[in-house]
Structures are given as C-alpha cells and as structure tokens.
Amino acid sequence: MLTGALFIDLTKAFDMVDQYLLLDKLHSIGLDRSSLLCFNSYLHHRKQCMLFNGSYSNFLSVDKGVPQGSALGPLLFSIFINDLPTKCIYSNIQLYADDTVIYSSKSNIVDIQHSIQHDFNSVQLWLQSNKLLLNKSKSYFMLFQKRLRPVAASEIHLTYLDMSLISVAEKFKYLGLWLDSSLSFSAHIQSIVHKISYRLKLLYLSINCFSLSVRKKIISQLIIPTLDYGDIIYQNTTLTNLRPLNVIYNSLCRFILRCPFRTHHCLMFQQLSWLPLSSRRQFHWLLFILKCINLSYPDYLKQYLTPFQSSYNLRHADQIFFAVPRVKKQIGKYSFNYKTPSDWNNLPLSIRSLTSFFAFKNACLVHLQHSCNCF
C-alpha cells in the first residue's frame, strides 16, 4: 500500500479565529446563555500594546483571535476547528491544534490523488468560510512507501483552489518528529544527534563548575528528554540508524561520570543506575501498551488488541492475553497489530497482572535491568 499525506499549515491560526463564529460554535455544542455571556466578556474588549526600552506604544483593540498563553486558548481553538474532519469523506484527517494532516492509503497513486484532492478542496472551502488562512509556503505533500520499486511522489499533482501546485517534500517535521518517505527516521536521528552534540559541547566548557549530582541532573532534565521524545515511534528502524544514538548516550554518561573514553558502557550504566538505550525504549513502549489496555489511550489503537480466545482450557485463560495475527513479511512484525500483543504476551505473568500504573512501571524497570554479558 502507498500512503499519501498532505500536511496543512495555517497562517497565524490562533490569531485569526473569528470571535463571533467561535461563540456560535460554543452555542452549537450546548453552552447555555450565561456561559456564552462569560466567554463573550472573556474574548471581547481586549487591547494590546508594545513595550520597548521602557516606553509603551498606543493601545490597539484585539477584535479577533483567542488569547495565547492562556489555558483556554488551545481548547477554544480546538472547538473552533472541531467540525473540520466532517469535510473529509474519502480520506482520513488528524488534528493536533493547528497542525492538520490529510492522508490516504491506497494501492495506486491515482486513487490517492483523487481522495486527497477531493477532500482538500472541501477543507479549503471550509477554511474560507471560517475566515482562516492557508499557508501555502509551509504546506507539503509526502508519499510514504516501502516498495522495491518506489513510486515518485512527483507523479501526484495536487493543487490549491487557484490551481497552483502543492509542494512535494522528501522529509517533513511533524509534531517534533522528522518523517521521511521510507519511514527510516534517519533524518530524525541525525537531528537528535546534532542537537545533543552541540549542547554537550557547550556543557564541557563548564564541566569543572558542576558536581556529579548536578551534572546528572542537567543531563537527565535537559538532554535525555530529547532522546526519549518519540522513541517508541522510531524504535523499529535499523540498528545502523540507531547506533549513533547509542554513541551519544554513552557520551552523556561519560560527561556525568568524567570517566575515560575506554570505560565500558555497562559499567557506566551500572554506576548511574540507568537502562541501556534499547531497554529504555522498550520500557517506554511497555508503558504505552499498558495505557492502551487499561486507559484506552488512545482509543483508536486499543481496537487492534483482541483478547485470545480458545475452545480449549488453557493455562492463560484467566490472564490478559492477546491474539497475535499472522504476518507474511518480516516488516509486518514491526506493526502495532503484531508487536503490541507479542511483546505483552512475552512479559512475565507477575507483571501482566498488575493494574496499577506505578507498580507496573517499577516492575518493568526491574525486569529490564541490564545484566552485562560483554565480558
């Protein structure tokens, strides 16, 4: 299957919200008169100015947009665009605040072009009627595929309403994750390594100013989250792509411990009480599976977890055990449908039977503790 994805960007999305249209949509979802009057007071009669070198500019009225930096801003914007998915009939759509992607999976590019173009035209008309502006310079189309004979993305010609062509990209940064056409995530990993290497270089300039505990806290709170972000997404890429992450992870350990370059990584992990990077990704993956099972997080993924049923009286009949689907190709073992039930079923019963999130988390940490077999 081929998957075409159109990433849509809006110009100043939060600042362009029509406040009267927003009040109409708040009314349509069931807010009563007193609540609408409260939101009317919250949105209207706002003014803004600029402060520069101690001097204030004249105040100007803010007649549109939702207050940014507020707790209600993102929620109000989400309510404002909540009816946008109804315009997509032949393709799928995902919304995350003002980041929107329309995508379709078909066996040929003709069907992909038809489905996305039809729905994109409807989306553009919806944006016009709701007074939102499409940013053409930051909207891109990508074609994802894993074929021996790849199809060129340039064969698909998607257009705007004015018949201008939509730009085609080989890689695109979506929600902080670099996506490439073959989903190898090599671009994302290179970005992580470059970002961490630069920060680590700056930290080495002041290494003598920090104690061991301070160095560990700096790395844990400022650097490690960059490695952790999205790791369950790119965990199935090749070992060749993942190797630079292991190298930079070991460099972080050496910075904290100030140990020689030849110090073995297992000794550093043991001294810091850290998991190896591969085990760390597996740990996050198991926590995500638990959320899918017990918290329906997210609900559209839980539907792929089917409890195992058998006519025989098996030992695991009273356990949380899932059916593992058959796959024809090796790449199928990396899919959510296969990997999730397989990894869950391989956990010890003492861990699978835990329902408390924190108890499960601690049990997984103990289960994944690295025992060195390198020597």
PDB file of C-alpha atoms in Angstrom, residues 18-281:
ATOM      1  CA  ASP A  18     -13.329  34.928  14.359  1.00  0.00           C
ATOM      2  CA  GLN A  19     -14.745  35.505  17.828  1.00  0.00           C
ATOM      3  CA  TYR A  20     -18.399  35.661  16.761  1.00  0.00           C
ATOM      4  CA  LEU A  21     -18.066  32.401  14.831  1.00  0.00           C
ATOM      5  CA  LEU A  22     -16.436  30.871  17.915  1.00  0.00           C
ATOM      6  CA  LEU A  23     -19.387  31.933  20.078  1.00  0.00           C
ATOM      7  CA  ASP A  24     -21.757  30.340  17.551  1.00  0.00           C
ATOM      8  CA  LYS A  25     -19.819  27.075  17.755  1.00  0.00           C
ATOM      9  CA  LEU A  26     -19.782  27.189  21.549  1.00  0.00           C
ATOM     10  CA  HIS A  27     -23.562  27.561  21.393  1.00  0.00           C
ATOM     11  CA  SER A  28     -23.827  24.627  18.963  1.00  0.00           C
ATOM     12  CA  ILE A  29     -22.064  22.260  21.391  1.00  0.00           C
ATOM     13  CA  GLY A  30     -24.552  23.068  24.176  1.00  0.00           C
ATOM     14  CA  LEU A  31     -23.290  26.056  26.183  1.00  0.00           C
ATOM     15  CA  ASP A  32     -26.125  27.988  27.832  1.00  0.00           C
ATOM     16  CA  ARG A  33     -26.697  31.746  27.697  1.00  0.00           C
ATOM     17  CA  SER A  34     -24.814  32.601  30.904  1.00  0.00           C
ATOM     18  CA  SER A  35     -21.748  30.631  29.736  1.00  0.00           C
ATOM     19  CA  LEU A  36     -21.823  32.354  26.352  1.00  0.00           C
ATOM     20  CA  LEU A  37     -22.011  35.776  28.016  1.00  0.00           C
ATOM     21  CA  CYS A  38     -18.998  34.810  30.132  1.00  0.00           C
ATOM     22  CA  PHE A  39     -16.996  33.801  27.043  1.00  0.00           C
ATOM     23  CA  ASN A  40     -18.165  36.929  25.229  1.00  0.00           C
ATOM     24  CA  SER A  41     -16.714  39.023  28.041  1.00  0.00           C
ATOM     25  CA  TYR A  42     -13.543  36.902  28.043  1.00  0.00           C
ATOM     26  CA  LEU A  43     -12.918  37.324  24.315  1.00  0.00           C
ATOM     27  CA  HIS A  44     -14.019  40.879  23.597  1.00  0.00           C
ATOM     28  CA  HIS A  45     -12.787  44.318  24.690  1.00  0.00           C
ATOM     29  CA  ARG A  46      -9.135  43.248  24.821  1.00  0.00           C
ATOM     30  CA  LYS A  47      -6.313  45.621  23.961  1.00  0.00           C
ATOM     31  CA  GLN A  48      -2.622  45.167  23.304  1.00  0.00           C
ATOM     32  CA  CYS A  49       0.493  47.322  23.130  1.00  0.00           C
ATOM     33  CA  MET A  50       4.251  47.034  22.704  1.00  0.00           C
ATOM     34  CA  LEU A  51       6.924  47.738  25.328  1.00  0.00           C
ATOM     35  CA  PHE A  52      10.351  48.797  24.065  1.00  0.00           C
ATOM     36  CA  ASN A  53      13.145  50.366  26.125  1.00  0.00           C
ATOM     37  CA  GLY A  54      10.703  51.296  28.869  1.00  0.00           C
ATOM     38  CA  SER A  55       8.260  53.019  26.504  1.00  0.00           C
ATOM     39  CA  TYR A  56       4.751  51.811  25.676  1.00  0.00           C
ATOM     40  CA  SER A  57       3.086  52.143  22.283  1.00  0.00           C
ATOM     41  CA  ASN A  58      -0.530  53.170  21.828  1.00  0.00           C
ATOM     42  CA  PHE A  59      -3.111  50.527  22.714  1.00  0.00           C
ATOM     43  CA  LEU A  60      -4.920  48.787  19.849  1.00  0.00           C
ATOM     44  CA  SER A  61      -8.105  46.737  20.122  1.00  0.00           C
ATOM     45  CA  VAL A  62      -7.912  42.978  19.540  1.00  0.00           C
ATOM     46  CA  ASP A  63     -11.020  42.108  17.545  1.00  0.00           C
ATOM     47  CA  LYS A  64     -10.173  38.504  16.620  1.00  0.00           C
ATOM     48  CA  GLY A  65      -8.178  35.512  17.840  1.00  0.00           C
ATOM     49  CA  VAL A  66      -8.060  33.575  21.108  1.00  0.00           C
ATOM     50  CA  PRO A  67      -5.752  34.675  23.966  1.00  0.00           C
ATOM     51  CA  GLN A  68      -2.443  32.893  23.523  1.00  0.00           C
ATOM     52  CA  GLY A  69      -0.549  31.698  26.564  1.00  0.00           C
ATOM     53  CA  SER A  70      -3.822  31.020  28.355  1.00  0.00           C
ATOM     54  CA  ALA A  71      -5.198  27.668  29.437  1.00  0.00           C
ATOM     55  CA  LEU A  72      -8.379  28.203  27.414  1.00  0.00           C
ATOM     56  CA  GLY A  73      -6.662  29.304  24.176  1.00  0.00           C
ATOM     57  CA  PRO A  74      -5.833  25.841  22.725  1.00  0.00           C
ATOM     58  CA  LEU A  75      -9.162  24.420  23.909  1.00  0.00           C
ATOM     59  CA  LEU A  76     -11.175  27.187  22.251  1.00  0.00           C
ATOM     60  CA  PHE A  77      -9.227  26.776  19.015  1.00  0.00           C
ATOM     61  CA  SER A  78      -9.822  23.003  19.062  1.00  0.00           C
ATOM     62  CA  ILE A  79     -13.556  23.635  19.478  1.00  0.00           C
ATOM     63  CA  PHE A  80     -13.427  26.129  16.605  1.00  0.00           C
ATOM     64  CA  ILE A  81     -11.989  23.578  14.127  1.00  0.00           C
ATOM     65  CA  ASN A  82     -13.753  20.552  15.603  1.00  0.00           C
ATOM     66  CA  ASP A  83     -16.138  20.240  12.633  1.00  0.00           C
ATOM     67  CA  LEU A  84     -13.314  20.287  10.057  1.00  0.00           C
ATOM     68  CA  PRO A  85     -12.988  16.439   9.892  1.00  0.00           C
ATOM     69  CA  THR A  86     -16.571  16.188   8.611  1.00  0.00           C
ATOM     70  CA  LYS A  87     -15.306  17.621   5.308  1.00  0.00           C
ATOM     71  CA  CYS A  88     -13.074  14.593   4.680  1.00  0.00           C
ATOM     72  CA  ILE A  89     -15.117  11.801   3.092  1.00  0.00           C
ATOM     73  CA  TYR A  90     -12.628   9.792   1.025  1.00  0.00           C
ATOM     74  CA  SER A  91      -9.533  10.166   3.226  1.00  0.00           C
ATOM     75  CA  ASN A  92      -8.510  10.387   6.871  1.00  0.00           C
ATOM     76  CA  ILE A  93      -7.644  13.509   8.824  1.00  0.00           C
ATOM     77  CA  GLN A  94      -5.761  14.103  12.065  1.00  0.00           C
ATOM     78  CA  LEU A  95      -5.860  17.353  14.035  1.00  0.00           C
ATOM     79  CA  TYR A  96      -3.458  18.488  16.725  1.00  0.00           C
ATOM     80  CA  ALA A  97      -4.282  22.139  17.476  1.00  0.00           C
ATOM     81  CA  ASP A  98      -3.386  23.961  14.247  1.00  0.00           C
ATOM     82  CA  ASP A  99      -1.325  21.052  12.820  1.00  0.00           C
ATOM     83  CA  THR A 100      -3.519  19.203  10.335  1.00  0.00           C
ATOM     84  CA  VAL A 101      -2.702  16.249   8.095  1.00  0.00           C
ATOM     85  CA  ILE A 102      -4.947  14.634   5.477  1.00  0.00           C
ATOM     86  CA  TYR A 103      -3.810  11.138   4.459  1.00  0.00           C
ATOM     87  CA  SER A 104      -4.978   8.187   2.422  1.00  0.00           C
ATOM     88  CA  SER A 105      -3.668   4.633   1.950  1.00  0.00           C
ATOM     89  CA  LYS A 106      -4.321   3.041  -1.432  1.00  0.00           C
ATOM     90  CA  SER A 107      -2.668   0.557  -3.762  1.00  0.00           C
ATOM     91  CA  ASN A 108      -2.082   3.118  -6.534  1.00  0.00           C
ATOM     92  CA  ILE A 109      -1.343   6.822  -6.805  1.00  0.00           C
ATOM     93  CA  VAL A 110      -4.437   7.622  -8.912  1.00  0.00           C
ATOM     94  CA  ASP A 111      -6.799   6.695  -6.063  1.00  0.00           C
ATOM     95  CA  ILE A 112      -4.642   8.590  -3.569  1.00  0.00           C
ATOM     96  CA  GLN A 113      -4.703  11.741  -5.673  1.00  0.00           C
ATOM     97  CA  HIS A 114      -8.466  11.553  -6.171  1.00  0.00           C
ATOM     98  CA  SER A 115      -9.306  11.038  -2.493  1.00  0.00           C
ATOM     99  CA  ILE A 116      -6.928  13.662  -1.093  1.00  0.00           C
ATOM    100  CA  GLN A 117      -7.682  16.266  -3.779  1.00  0.00           C
ATOM    101  CA  HIS A 118     -11.441  15.954  -3.287  1.00  0.00           C
ATOM    102  CA  ASP A 119     -11.236  16.315   0.499  1.00  0.00           C
ATOM    103  CA  PHE A 120      -8.605  19.043   0.344  1.00  0.00           C
ATOM    104  CA  ASN A 121     -10.884  21.124  -1.860  1.00  0.00           C
ATOM    105  CA  SER A 122     -13.621  20.779   0.754  1.00  0.00           C
ATOM    106  CA  VAL A 123     -11.166  21.709   3.519  1.00  0.00           C
ATOM    107  CA  GLN A 124     -10.090  24.843   1.628  1.00  0.00           C
ATOM    108  CA  LEU A 125     -13.714  25.950   1.238  1.00  0.00           C
ATOM    109  CA  TRP A 126     -14.247  25.325   4.966  1.00  0.00           C
ATOM    110  CA  LEU A 127     -11.190  27.447   5.806  1.00  0.00           C
ATOM    111  CA  GLN A 128     -12.516  30.289   3.657  1.00  0.00           C
ATOM    112  CA  SER A 129     -15.958  30.200   5.247  1.00  0.00           C
ATOM    113  CA  ASN A 130     -14.391  30.164   8.728  1.00  0.00           C
ATOM    114  CA  LYS A 131     -12.008  33.028   7.875  1.00  0.00           C
ATOM    115  CA  LEU A 132      -8.769  31.052   8.380  1.00  0.00           C
ATOM    116  CA  LEU A 133      -5.781  31.468   6.057  1.00  0.00           C
ATOM    117  CA  LEU A 134      -3.887  28.591   4.480  1.00  0.00           C
ATOM    118  CA  ASN A 135      -0.096  28.982   4.495  1.00  0.00           C
ATOM    119  CA  LYS A 136       0.968  27.658   1.100  1.00  0.00           C
ATOM    120  CA  SER A 137       4.691  28.119   1.756  1.00  0.00           C
ATOM    121  CA  LYS A 138       4.593  25.676   4.688  1.00  0.00           C
ATOM    122  CA  SER A 139       2.100  23.110   3.370  1.00  0.00           C
ATOM    123  CA  TYR A 140       3.627  19.983   1.827  1.00  0.00           C
ATOM    124  CA  PHE A 141       2.677  16.617   0.373  1.00  0.00           C
ATOM    125  CA  MET A 142       4.578  13.403   1.110  1.00  0.00           C
ATOM    126  CA  LEU A 143       4.305   9.873  -0.243  1.00  0.00           C
ATOM    127  CA  PHE A 144       5.208   7.051   2.164  1.00  0.00           C
ATOM    128  CA  GLN A 145       6.126   3.649   0.775  1.00  0.00           C
ATOM    129  CA  LYS A 146       8.183   0.509   1.371  1.00  0.00           C
ATOM    130  CA  ARG A 147       8.422  -0.849  -2.154  1.00  0.00           C
ATOM    131  CA  LEU A 148      11.296  -2.387  -4.055  1.00  0.00           C
ATOM    132  CA  ARG A 149      10.300  -0.201  -6.996  1.00  0.00           C
ATOM    133  CA  PRO A 150       9.282   3.083  -5.348  1.00  0.00           C
ATOM    134  CA  VAL A 151       6.792   5.416  -6.971  1.00  0.00           C
ATOM    135  CA  ALA A 152       7.941   9.014  -7.403  1.00  0.00           C
ATOM    136  CA  ALA A 153       5.903  11.461  -5.328  1.00  0.00           C
ATOM    137  CA  SER A 154       6.119  13.924  -8.223  1.00  0.00           C
ATOM    138  CA  GLU A 155       3.677  11.715 -10.152  1.00  0.00           C
ATOM    139  CA  ILE A 156       0.906  13.028  -7.895  1.00  0.00           C
ATOM    140  CA  HIS A 157      -0.187  16.560  -8.793  1.00  0.00           C
ATOM    141  CA  LEU A 158      -2.260  18.084  -6.004  1.00  0.00           C
ATOM    142  CA  THR A 159      -3.431  21.660  -6.418  1.00  0.00           C
ATOM    143  CA  TYR A 160      -4.938  24.509  -4.427  1.00  0.00           C
ATOM    144  CA  LEU A 161      -8.243  26.078  -5.442  1.00  0.00           C
ATOM    145  CA  ASP A 162      -6.345  28.590  -7.577  1.00  0.00           C
ATOM    146  CA  MET A 163      -4.808  25.610  -9.459  1.00  0.00           C
ATOM    147  CA  SER A 164      -1.269  26.238  -8.129  1.00  0.00           C
ATOM    148  CA  LEU A 165       0.667  23.064  -7.300  1.00  0.00           C
ATOM    149  CA  ILE A 166       1.292  21.863  -3.754  1.00  0.00           C
ATOM    150  CA  SER A 167       4.966  21.426  -2.906  1.00  0.00           C
ATOM    151  CA  VAL A 168       6.296  17.868  -2.551  1.00  0.00           C
ATOM    152  CA  ALA A 169       8.742  17.060   0.281  1.00  0.00           C
ATOM    153  CA  GLU A 170      11.069  14.118   0.869  1.00  0.00           C
ATOM    154  CA  LYS A 171      11.078  14.770   4.620  1.00  0.00           C
ATOM    155  CA  PHE A 172       8.871  16.809   6.911  1.00  0.00           C
ATOM    156  CA  LYS A 173       8.923  17.711  10.601  1.00  0.00           C
ATOM    157  CA  TYR A 174       5.533  16.891  12.095  1.00  0.00           C
ATOM    158  CA  LEU A 175       4.902  17.430  15.816  1.00  0.00           C
ATOM    159  CA  GLY A 176       8.637  17.485  16.508  1.00  0.00           C
ATOM    160  CA  LEU A 177       9.358  14.254  14.599  1.00  0.00           C
ATOM    161  CA  TRP A 178      11.156  14.208  11.248  1.00  0.00           C
ATOM    162  CA  LEU A 179       9.346  11.919   8.812  1.00  0.00           C
ATOM    163  CA  ASP A 180      10.962  10.642   5.615  1.00  0.00           C
ATOM    164  CA  SER A 181       9.316   8.917   2.673  1.00  0.00           C
ATOM    165  CA  SER A 182      10.567   5.429   3.628  1.00  0.00           C
ATOM    166  CA  LEU A 183       9.979   5.906   7.383  1.00  0.00           C
ATOM    167  CA  SER A 184      13.597   5.064   8.165  1.00  0.00           C
ATOM    168  CA  PHE A 185      13.719   8.004  10.636  1.00  0.00           C
ATOM    169  CA  SER A 186      17.366   8.563   9.724  1.00  0.00           C
ATOM    170  CA  ALA A 187      16.721  12.317   9.358  1.00  0.00           C
ATOM    171  CA  HIS A 188      15.156  12.468  12.822  1.00  0.00           C
ATOM    172  CA  ILE A 189      18.016  10.553  14.427  1.00  0.00           C
ATOM    173  CA  GLN A 190      20.583  12.782  12.719  1.00  0.00           C
ATOM    174  CA  SER A 191      18.712  15.805  14.067  1.00  0.00           C
ATOM    175  CA  ILE A 192      18.773  14.381  17.605  1.00  0.00           C
ATOM    176  CA  VAL A 193      22.494  13.583  17.458  1.00  0.00           C
ATOM    177  CA  HIS A 194      23.359  17.036  16.083  1.00  0.00           C
ATOM    178  CA  LYS A 195      21.264  18.817  18.727  1.00  0.00           C
ATOM    179  CA  ILE A 196      22.658  16.826  21.654  1.00  0.00           C
ATOM    180  CA  SER A 197      26.256  17.016  20.405  1.00  0.00           C
ATOM    181  CA  TYR A 198      26.035  20.807  20.261  1.00  0.00           C
ATOM    182  CA  ARG A 199      24.603  21.044  23.778  1.00  0.00           C
ATOM    183  CA  LEU A 200      27.149  18.595  25.150  1.00  0.00           C
ATOM    184  CA  LYS A 201      29.987  20.602  23.611  1.00  0.00           C
ATOM    185  CA  LEU A 202      28.771  23.710  25.454  1.00  0.00           C
ATOM    186  CA  LEU A 203      28.429  21.815  28.730  1.00  0.00           C
ATOM    187  CA  TYR A 204      32.014  20.536  28.504  1.00  0.00           C
ATOM    188  CA  LEU A 205      33.218  24.145  28.590  1.00  0.00           C
ATOM    189  CA  SER A 206      31.862  24.434  32.143  1.00  0.00           C
ATOM    190  CA  ILE A 207      32.310  20.863  33.335  1.00  0.00           C
ATOM    191  CA  ASN A 208      34.527  21.920  36.258  1.00  0.00           C
ATOM    192  CA  CYS A 209      31.719  24.099  37.642  1.00  0.00           C
ATOM    193  CA  PHE A 210      29.363  21.158  38.260  1.00  0.00           C
ATOM    194  CA  SER A 211      29.420  18.385  40.812  1.00  0.00           C
ATOM    195  CA  LEU A 212      28.499  14.826  39.797  1.00  0.00           C
ATOM    196  CA  SER A 213      24.925  15.179  41.099  1.00  0.00           C
ATOM    197  CA  VAL A 214      24.453  18.485  39.254  1.00  0.00           C
ATOM    198  CA  ARG A 215      25.839  17.006  36.011  1.00  0.00           C
ATOM    199  CA  LYS A 216      23.468  14.068  36.285  1.00  0.00           C
ATOM    200  CA  LYS A 217      20.511  16.365  36.923  1.00  0.00           C
ATOM    201  CA  ILE A 218      21.400  18.598  33.953  1.00  0.00           C
ATOM    202  CA  ILE A 219      21.650  15.650  31.581  1.00  0.00           C
ATOM    203  CA  SER A 220      18.519  13.953  32.946  1.00  0.00           C
ATOM    204  CA  GLN A 221      16.319  17.028  32.719  1.00  0.00           C
ATOM    205  CA  LEU A 222      17.694  18.925  29.716  1.00  0.00           C
ATOM    206  CA  ILE A 223      19.216  16.333  27.364  1.00  0.00           C
ATOM    207  CA  ILE A 224      17.595  12.928  27.956  1.00  0.00           C
ATOM    208  CA  PRO A 225      14.039  14.169  27.105  1.00  0.00           C
ATOM    209  CA  THR A 226      15.312  14.862  23.579  1.00  0.00           C
ATOM    210  CA  LEU A 227      16.286  11.179  23.291  1.00  0.00           C
ATOM    211  CA  ASP A 228      13.031   9.988  24.831  1.00  0.00           C
ATOM    212  CA  TYR A 229      10.688  12.042  22.654  1.00  0.00           C
ATOM    213  CA  GLY A 230       9.022   9.829  20.061  1.00  0.00           C
ATOM    214  CA  ASP A 231      11.354   6.884  20.756  1.00  0.00           C
ATOM    215  CA  ILE A 232       8.512   4.344  20.541  1.00  0.00           C
ATOM    216  CA  ILE A 233       7.854   5.637  17.005  1.00  0.00           C
ATOM    217  CA  TYR A 234      11.368   5.223  15.635  1.00  0.00           C
ATOM    218  CA  GLN A 235      12.335   2.173  17.751  1.00  0.00           C
ATOM    219  CA  ASN A 236      11.823  -0.257  14.836  1.00  0.00           C
ATOM    220  CA  THR A 237      14.318   1.356  12.490  1.00  0.00           C
ATOM    221  CA  THR A 238      17.548  -0.463  11.623  1.00  0.00           C
ATOM    222  CA  LEU A 239      20.390  -0.976  14.094  1.00  0.00           C
ATOM    223  CA  THR A 240      22.607   1.047  11.767  1.00  0.00           C
ATOM    224  CA  ASN A 241      20.337   4.061  12.193  1.00  0.00           C
ATOM    225  CA  LEU A 242      20.100   3.572  15.966  1.00  0.00           C
ATOM    226  CA  ARG A 243      23.855   3.206  16.510  1.00  0.00           C
ATOM    227  CA  PRO A 244      24.593   6.996  16.601  1.00  0.00           C
ATOM    228  CA  LEU A 245      22.067   7.321  19.435  1.00  0.00           C
ATOM    229  CA  ASN A 246      23.941   4.713  21.456  1.00  0.00           C
ATOM    230  CA  VAL A 247      27.200   6.591  20.870  1.00  0.00           C
ATOM    231  CA  ILE A 248      25.779   9.928  22.028  1.00  0.00           C
ATOM    232  CA  TYR A 249      24.065   8.236  25.008  1.00  0.00           C
ATOM    233  CA  ASN A 250      27.413   6.805  26.110  1.00  0.00           C
ATOM    234  CA  SER A 251      28.969  10.262  25.717  1.00  0.00           C
ATOM    235  CA  LEU A 252      26.365  11.680  28.090  1.00  0.00           C
ATOM    236  CA  CYS A 253      27.265   9.013  30.650  1.00  0.00           C
ATOM    237  CA  ARG A 254      30.962   9.856  30.330  1.00  0.00           C
ATOM    238  CA  PHE A 255      30.218  13.541  30.834  1.00  0.00           C
ATOM    239  CA  ILE A 256      28.386  12.808  34.079  1.00  0.00           C
ATOM    240  CA  LEU A 257      30.982  10.387  35.473  1.00  0.00           C
ATOM    241  CA  ARG A 258      34.034  12.111  33.934  1.00  0.00           C
ATOM    242  CA  CYS A 259      35.435   8.683  33.135  1.00  0.00           C
ATOM    243  CA  PRO A 260      37.961   7.778  30.412  1.00  0.00           C
ATOM    244  CA  PHE A 261      36.828   7.100  26.856  1.00  0.00           C
ATOM    245  CA  ARG A 262      37.683   3.398  27.136  1.00  0.00           C
ATOM    246  CA  THR A 263      35.361   2.863  30.122  1.00  0.00           C
ATOM    247  CA  HIS A 264      32.863   0.155  29.219  1.00  0.00           C
ATOM    248  CA  HIS A 265      29.286   1.307  28.805  1.00  0.00           C
ATOM    249  CA  CYS A 266      27.912  -1.454  31.066  1.00  0.00           C
ATOM    250  CA  LEU A 267      29.976  -0.144  33.966  1.00  0.00           C
ATOM    251  CA  MET A 268      28.652   3.369  33.386  1.00  0.00           C
ATOM    252  CA  PHE A 269      25.031   2.190  33.262  1.00  0.00           C
ATOM    253  CA  GLN A 270      25.530   0.262  36.475  1.00  0.00           C
ATOM    254  CA  GLN A 271      27.074   3.224  38.279  1.00  0.00           C
ATOM    255  CA  LEU A 272      24.320   5.605  37.140  1.00  0.00           C
ATOM    256  CA  SER A 273      21.507   3.036  37.614  1.00  0.00           C
ATOM    257  CA  TRP A 274      20.405   3.742  34.050  1.00  0.00           C
ATOM    258  CA  LEU A 275      18.956   1.380  31.489  1.00  0.00           C
ATOM    259  CA  PRO A 276      20.697   0.891  28.143  1.00  0.00           C
ATOM    260  CA  LEU A 277      19.078   2.977  25.440  1.00  0.00           C
ATOM    261  CA  SER A 278      17.419  -0.019  23.765  1.00  0.00           C
ATOM    262  CA  SER A 279      15.935  -1.118  27.107  1.00  0.00           C
ATOM    263  CA  ARG A 280      14.863   2.453  27.779  1.00  0.00           C
ATOM    264  CA  ARG A 281      12.873   2.476  24.526  1.00  0.00           C
TER     265      ARG A 281
END
